[in-house]
XYZ file of C-alpha atoms in Angstrom:
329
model
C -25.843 -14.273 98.688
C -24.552 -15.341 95.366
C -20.972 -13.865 96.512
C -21.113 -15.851 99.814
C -21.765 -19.272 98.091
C -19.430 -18.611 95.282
C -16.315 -18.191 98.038
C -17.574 -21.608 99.893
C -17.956 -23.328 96.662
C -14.164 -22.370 96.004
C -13.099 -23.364 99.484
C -14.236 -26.277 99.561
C -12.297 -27.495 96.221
C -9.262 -25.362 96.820
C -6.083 -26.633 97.603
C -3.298 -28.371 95.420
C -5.158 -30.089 92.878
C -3.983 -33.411 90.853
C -3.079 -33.119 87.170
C -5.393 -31.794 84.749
C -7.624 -28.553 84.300
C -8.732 -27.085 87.284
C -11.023 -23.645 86.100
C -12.689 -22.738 82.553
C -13.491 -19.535 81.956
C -13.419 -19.343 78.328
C -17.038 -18.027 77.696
C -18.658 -20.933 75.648
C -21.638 -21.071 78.119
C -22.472 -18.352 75.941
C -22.277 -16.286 79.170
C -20.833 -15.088 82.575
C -21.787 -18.573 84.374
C -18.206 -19.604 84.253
C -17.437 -16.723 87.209
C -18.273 -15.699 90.380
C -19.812 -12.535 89.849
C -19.014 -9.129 87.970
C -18.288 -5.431 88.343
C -20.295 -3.455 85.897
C -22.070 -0.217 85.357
C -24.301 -2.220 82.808
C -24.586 -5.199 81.062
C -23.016 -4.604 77.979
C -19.549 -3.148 79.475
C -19.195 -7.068 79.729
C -20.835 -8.258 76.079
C -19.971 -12.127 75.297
C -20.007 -12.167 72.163
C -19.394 -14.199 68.807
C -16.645 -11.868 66.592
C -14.025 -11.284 67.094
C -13.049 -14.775 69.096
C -9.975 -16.263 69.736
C -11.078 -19.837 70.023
C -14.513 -21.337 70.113
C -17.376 -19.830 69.271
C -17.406 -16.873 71.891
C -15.211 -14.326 73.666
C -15.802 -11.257 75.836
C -15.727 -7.802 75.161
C -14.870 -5.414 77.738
C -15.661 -2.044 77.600
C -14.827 1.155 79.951
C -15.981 5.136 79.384
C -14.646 7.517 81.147
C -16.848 7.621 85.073
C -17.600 4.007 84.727
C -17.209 3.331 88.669
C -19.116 0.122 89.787
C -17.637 -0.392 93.180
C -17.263 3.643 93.966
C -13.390 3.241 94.267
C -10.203 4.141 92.537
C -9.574 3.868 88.544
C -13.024 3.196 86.154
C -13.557 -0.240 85.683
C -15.852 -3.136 84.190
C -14.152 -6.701 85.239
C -15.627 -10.024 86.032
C -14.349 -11.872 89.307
C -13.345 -15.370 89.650
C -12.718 -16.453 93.596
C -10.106 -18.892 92.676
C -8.456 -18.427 96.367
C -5.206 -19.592 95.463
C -3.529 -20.688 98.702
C 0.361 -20.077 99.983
C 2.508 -22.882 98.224
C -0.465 -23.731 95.061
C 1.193 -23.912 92.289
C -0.823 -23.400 88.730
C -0.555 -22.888 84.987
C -3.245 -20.226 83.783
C -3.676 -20.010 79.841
C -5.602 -17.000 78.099
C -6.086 -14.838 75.373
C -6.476 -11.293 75.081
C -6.820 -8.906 72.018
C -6.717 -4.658 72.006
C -9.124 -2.772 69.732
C -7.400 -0.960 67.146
C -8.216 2.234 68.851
C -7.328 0.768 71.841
C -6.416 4.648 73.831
C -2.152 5.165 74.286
C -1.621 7.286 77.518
C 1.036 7.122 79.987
C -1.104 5.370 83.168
C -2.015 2.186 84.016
C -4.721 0.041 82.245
C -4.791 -3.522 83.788
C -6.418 -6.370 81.623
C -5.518 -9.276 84.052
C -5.385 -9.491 87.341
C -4.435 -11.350 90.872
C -6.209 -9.257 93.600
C -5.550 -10.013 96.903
C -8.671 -9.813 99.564
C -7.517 -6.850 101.612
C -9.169 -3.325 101.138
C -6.122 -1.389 99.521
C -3.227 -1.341 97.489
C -1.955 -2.362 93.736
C -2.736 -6.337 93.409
C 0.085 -8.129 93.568
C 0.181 -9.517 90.398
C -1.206 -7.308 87.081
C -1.061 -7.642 83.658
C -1.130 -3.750 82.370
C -0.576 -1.125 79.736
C 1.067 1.746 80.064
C 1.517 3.704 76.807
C 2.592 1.743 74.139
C 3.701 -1.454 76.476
C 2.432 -4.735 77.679
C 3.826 -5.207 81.692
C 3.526 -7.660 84.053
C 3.797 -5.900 87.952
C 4.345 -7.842 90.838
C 4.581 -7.009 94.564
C 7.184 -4.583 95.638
C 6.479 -3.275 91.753
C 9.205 -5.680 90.081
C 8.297 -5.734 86.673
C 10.180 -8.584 85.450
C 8.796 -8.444 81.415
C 7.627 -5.761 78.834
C 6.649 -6.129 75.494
C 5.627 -3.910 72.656
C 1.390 -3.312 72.282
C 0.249 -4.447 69.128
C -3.472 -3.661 68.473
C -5.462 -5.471 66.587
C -4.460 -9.091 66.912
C -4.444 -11.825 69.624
C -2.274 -12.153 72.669
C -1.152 -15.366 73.964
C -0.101 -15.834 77.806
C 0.760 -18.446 79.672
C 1.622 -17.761 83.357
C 3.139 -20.606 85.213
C 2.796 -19.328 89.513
C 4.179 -20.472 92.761
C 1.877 -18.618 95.395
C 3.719 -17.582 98.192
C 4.364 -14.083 100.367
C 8.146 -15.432 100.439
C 10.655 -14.133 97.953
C 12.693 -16.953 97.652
C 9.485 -19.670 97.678
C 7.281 -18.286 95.148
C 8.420 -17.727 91.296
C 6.511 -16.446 87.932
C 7.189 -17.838 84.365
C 5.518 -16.650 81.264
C 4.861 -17.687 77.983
C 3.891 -15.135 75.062
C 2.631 -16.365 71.646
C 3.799 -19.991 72.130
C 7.370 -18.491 73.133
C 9.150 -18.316 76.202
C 9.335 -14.519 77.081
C 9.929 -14.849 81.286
C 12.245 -17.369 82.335
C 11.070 -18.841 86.029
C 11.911 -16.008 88.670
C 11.516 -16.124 92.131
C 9.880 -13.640 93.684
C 6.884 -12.734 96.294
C 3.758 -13.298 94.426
C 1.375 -12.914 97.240
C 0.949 -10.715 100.288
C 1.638 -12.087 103.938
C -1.710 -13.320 105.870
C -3.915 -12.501 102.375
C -5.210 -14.663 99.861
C -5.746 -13.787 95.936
C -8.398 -14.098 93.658
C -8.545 -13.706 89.894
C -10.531 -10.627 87.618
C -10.334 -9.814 83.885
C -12.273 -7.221 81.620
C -10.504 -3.495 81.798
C -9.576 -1.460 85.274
C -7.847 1.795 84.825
C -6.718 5.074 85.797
C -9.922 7.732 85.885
C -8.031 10.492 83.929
C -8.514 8.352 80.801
C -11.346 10.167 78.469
C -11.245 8.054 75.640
C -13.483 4.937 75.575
C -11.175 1.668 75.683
C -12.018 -1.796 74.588
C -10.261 -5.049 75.068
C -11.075 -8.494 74.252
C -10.586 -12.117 76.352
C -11.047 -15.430 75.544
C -10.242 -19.018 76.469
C -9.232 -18.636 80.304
C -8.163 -22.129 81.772
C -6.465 -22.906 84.953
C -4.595 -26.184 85.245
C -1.588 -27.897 87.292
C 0.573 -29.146 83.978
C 2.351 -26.954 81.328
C 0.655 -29.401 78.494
C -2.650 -28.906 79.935
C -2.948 -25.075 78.973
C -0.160 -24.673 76.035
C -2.096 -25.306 72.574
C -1.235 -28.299 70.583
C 1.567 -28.024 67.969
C -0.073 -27.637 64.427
C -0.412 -30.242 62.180
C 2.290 -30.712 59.860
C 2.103 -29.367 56.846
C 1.332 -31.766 53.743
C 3.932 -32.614 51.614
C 4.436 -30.494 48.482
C 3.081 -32.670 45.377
C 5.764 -33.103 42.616
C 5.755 -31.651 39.418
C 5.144 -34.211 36.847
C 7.738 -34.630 34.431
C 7.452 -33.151 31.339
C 6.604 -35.916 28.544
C 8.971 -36.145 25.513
C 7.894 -33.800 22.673
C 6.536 -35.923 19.812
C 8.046 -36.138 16.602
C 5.918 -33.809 13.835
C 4.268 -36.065 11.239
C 4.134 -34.050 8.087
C 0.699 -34.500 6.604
C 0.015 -36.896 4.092
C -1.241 -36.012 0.538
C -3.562 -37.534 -1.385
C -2.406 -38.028 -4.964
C -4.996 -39.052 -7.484
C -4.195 -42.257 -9.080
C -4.293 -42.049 -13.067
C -4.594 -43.564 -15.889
C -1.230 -44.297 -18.075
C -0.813 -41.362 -19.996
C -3.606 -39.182 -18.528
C -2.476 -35.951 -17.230
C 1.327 -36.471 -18.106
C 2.456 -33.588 -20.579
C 2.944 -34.665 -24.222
C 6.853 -34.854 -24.843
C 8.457 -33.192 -28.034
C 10.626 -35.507 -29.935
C 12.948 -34.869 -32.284
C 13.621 -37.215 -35.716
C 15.561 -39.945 -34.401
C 14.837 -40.360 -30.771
C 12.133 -42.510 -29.338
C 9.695 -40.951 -27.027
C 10.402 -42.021 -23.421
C 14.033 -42.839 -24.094
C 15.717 -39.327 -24.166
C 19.455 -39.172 -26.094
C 18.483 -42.539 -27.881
C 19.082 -42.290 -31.732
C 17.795 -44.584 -34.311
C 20.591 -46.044 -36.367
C 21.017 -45.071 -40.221
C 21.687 -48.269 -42.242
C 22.383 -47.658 -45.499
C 19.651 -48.989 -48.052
C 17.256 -48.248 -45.609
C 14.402 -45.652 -47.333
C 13.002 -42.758 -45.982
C 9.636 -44.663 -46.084
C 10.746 -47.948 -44.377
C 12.054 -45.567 -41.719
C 9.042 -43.995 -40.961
C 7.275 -47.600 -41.188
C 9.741 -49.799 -39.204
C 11.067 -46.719 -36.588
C 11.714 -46.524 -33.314
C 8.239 -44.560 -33.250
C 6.420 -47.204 -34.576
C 4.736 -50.577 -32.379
C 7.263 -52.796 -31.631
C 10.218 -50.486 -31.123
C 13.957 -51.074 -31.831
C 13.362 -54.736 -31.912
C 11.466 -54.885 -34.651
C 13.337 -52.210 -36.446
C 16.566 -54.955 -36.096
C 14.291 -58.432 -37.108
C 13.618 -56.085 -40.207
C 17.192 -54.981 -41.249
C 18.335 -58.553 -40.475
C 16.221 -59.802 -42.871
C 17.437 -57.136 -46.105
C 20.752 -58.449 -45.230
C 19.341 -61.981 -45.763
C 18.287 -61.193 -48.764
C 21.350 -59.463 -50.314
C 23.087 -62.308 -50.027
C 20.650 -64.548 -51.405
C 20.662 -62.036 -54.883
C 24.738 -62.354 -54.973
C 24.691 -66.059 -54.259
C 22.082 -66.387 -57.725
């Protein structure tokens, strides 16, 4: 019953829609309430979970063993199911991410991720998102595969698939972004089958001969009708690199000062050696030798004694004086 009122709910608000996002399924209910219903051999083959996430706070983890057959048909599987019923001449942008476990299996057979399933019994979907060995593919009707790209493991995948619905090769086209970069230029193609409608499932379908266990992640489904509803936004730019300061002028050394103890006049001076005839302090200076000058009025009225040469010369002046005064009697 669930099934049945999931289809009318998506019938009644199909159609061409008006600008804006049409679909979540990006998992941050927390849960599988986003989608219309799942195919799983138990619960946690279809984990949401909280690491590792590609945006928000949870993604899903799907996982497939070897016999996991919920629907008893071809390939093992574990895929949720969204009845998006895209009719003939919709046009939509549909924006998700998708990461591989490192020991995500390499064989040489299909493993889709992503698919467009139309509502008839048999048949490849006509549009899957698949790897095969060590490549990424995207399949379309007719099996054009219009763009490969290397598997890396480990890290997330960003699509965004740009779709004209239509059976008619020349009326409906595919474009595709990968990692923010333009990787399928728009080309026209049939993307549906005649008289059949589509609807969308994720997780991991794939070939029954596979015996290793494979996981894949997905998170952050959207469906809208404008390119700048599903592409991220550009990153902030980057702030601007602070400058370096400029160095500051060295400063000139001060040489340290010295603290000389002041002294007394005379105190720690070293005594001078003098030599007859030359007055301490004055070096090279000679007393004069008058003649009629004695020994002893030398060593009284010297250049060594208080009052220095000055007084030696008031002195010898005053002899002379009295010379004359003895000739003149």
């Amino acid at each position: 019953m669930r099934l049945h009122i999931g289809w009318l709910a998506v019938i009644l608000v199909s159609g061409p829609a008006l600008a804006g996002v049409v679909w979540r399924g990006d998992f941050e209910t927390g849960d599988h309430s986003q989608y219309s219903g799942a195919q799983m051999v138990r619960a946690d083959r279809l984990a949401v979970v909280t690491s590792p996430v590609g945006e928000g706070q949870y993604a899903l983890k799907a996982t497939v063993k070897q016999g996991d057959d919920p629907i008893d048909a071809s390939g093992n599987r574990n895929e949720l199911v969204y009845l998006s019923n895209e009719q003939v001449g919709s046009e939509y942008y549909y924006r998700w991410k998708v990461m591989f476990a490192p020991d995500f299996p390499s064989v040489k057979t299909w493993q889709v991720f992503t698919q467009w399933h139309h509502d008839g019994c048999c048949g490849s979907p006509p549009v899957e998102f698949f790897v095969y060995g060590e490549e990424m593919r995207l399949t379309l009707t007719d099996s054009i595969t219009p763009w490969k790209a290397p598997l890396t493991r480990g890290v997330w995948h960003e699509f965004v698939f740009h779709v004209k619905w239509s059976p008619e090769p020349k009326e409906g086209f595919v474009e595709l972004w990968h990692n923010g970069q333009l990787a399928l230029k728009k080309q026209t193609l049939a993307t549906m089958y005649k008289g059949m409608k589509s609807y969308m499932k994720l997780g991991l379908y794939r070939s029954d001969t596979i015996k290793e266990t494979g996981v894949v992640y997905h998170d952050g489904f959207i469906q809208a009708t404008a390119l700048e509803d599903v592409m991220p936004p550009p990153p902030p730019p980057a702030p601007a690199p602070e400058e370096d300061p400029k160095p500051e002028p060295p400063k000139p050394e001060v040489p340290p000062v010295v603290q000389v103890p002041e002294t007394a006049p005379g105190e720690g001076l070293p005594a001078e050696e003098t030599s007859p005839g030359v007055t301490p302090g004055l070096p090279g200076t000679v007393s004069p030798s008058v003649p009629g000058i004695s020994e002893e009025m030398t060593s009284t009225h010297g250049c060594s004694t208080p009052g220095g040469p000055l007084t030696a010369l008031v002195a010898l002046l005053g002899l002379l004086g009295r010379g004359r005064s003895r000739r003149r009697r």
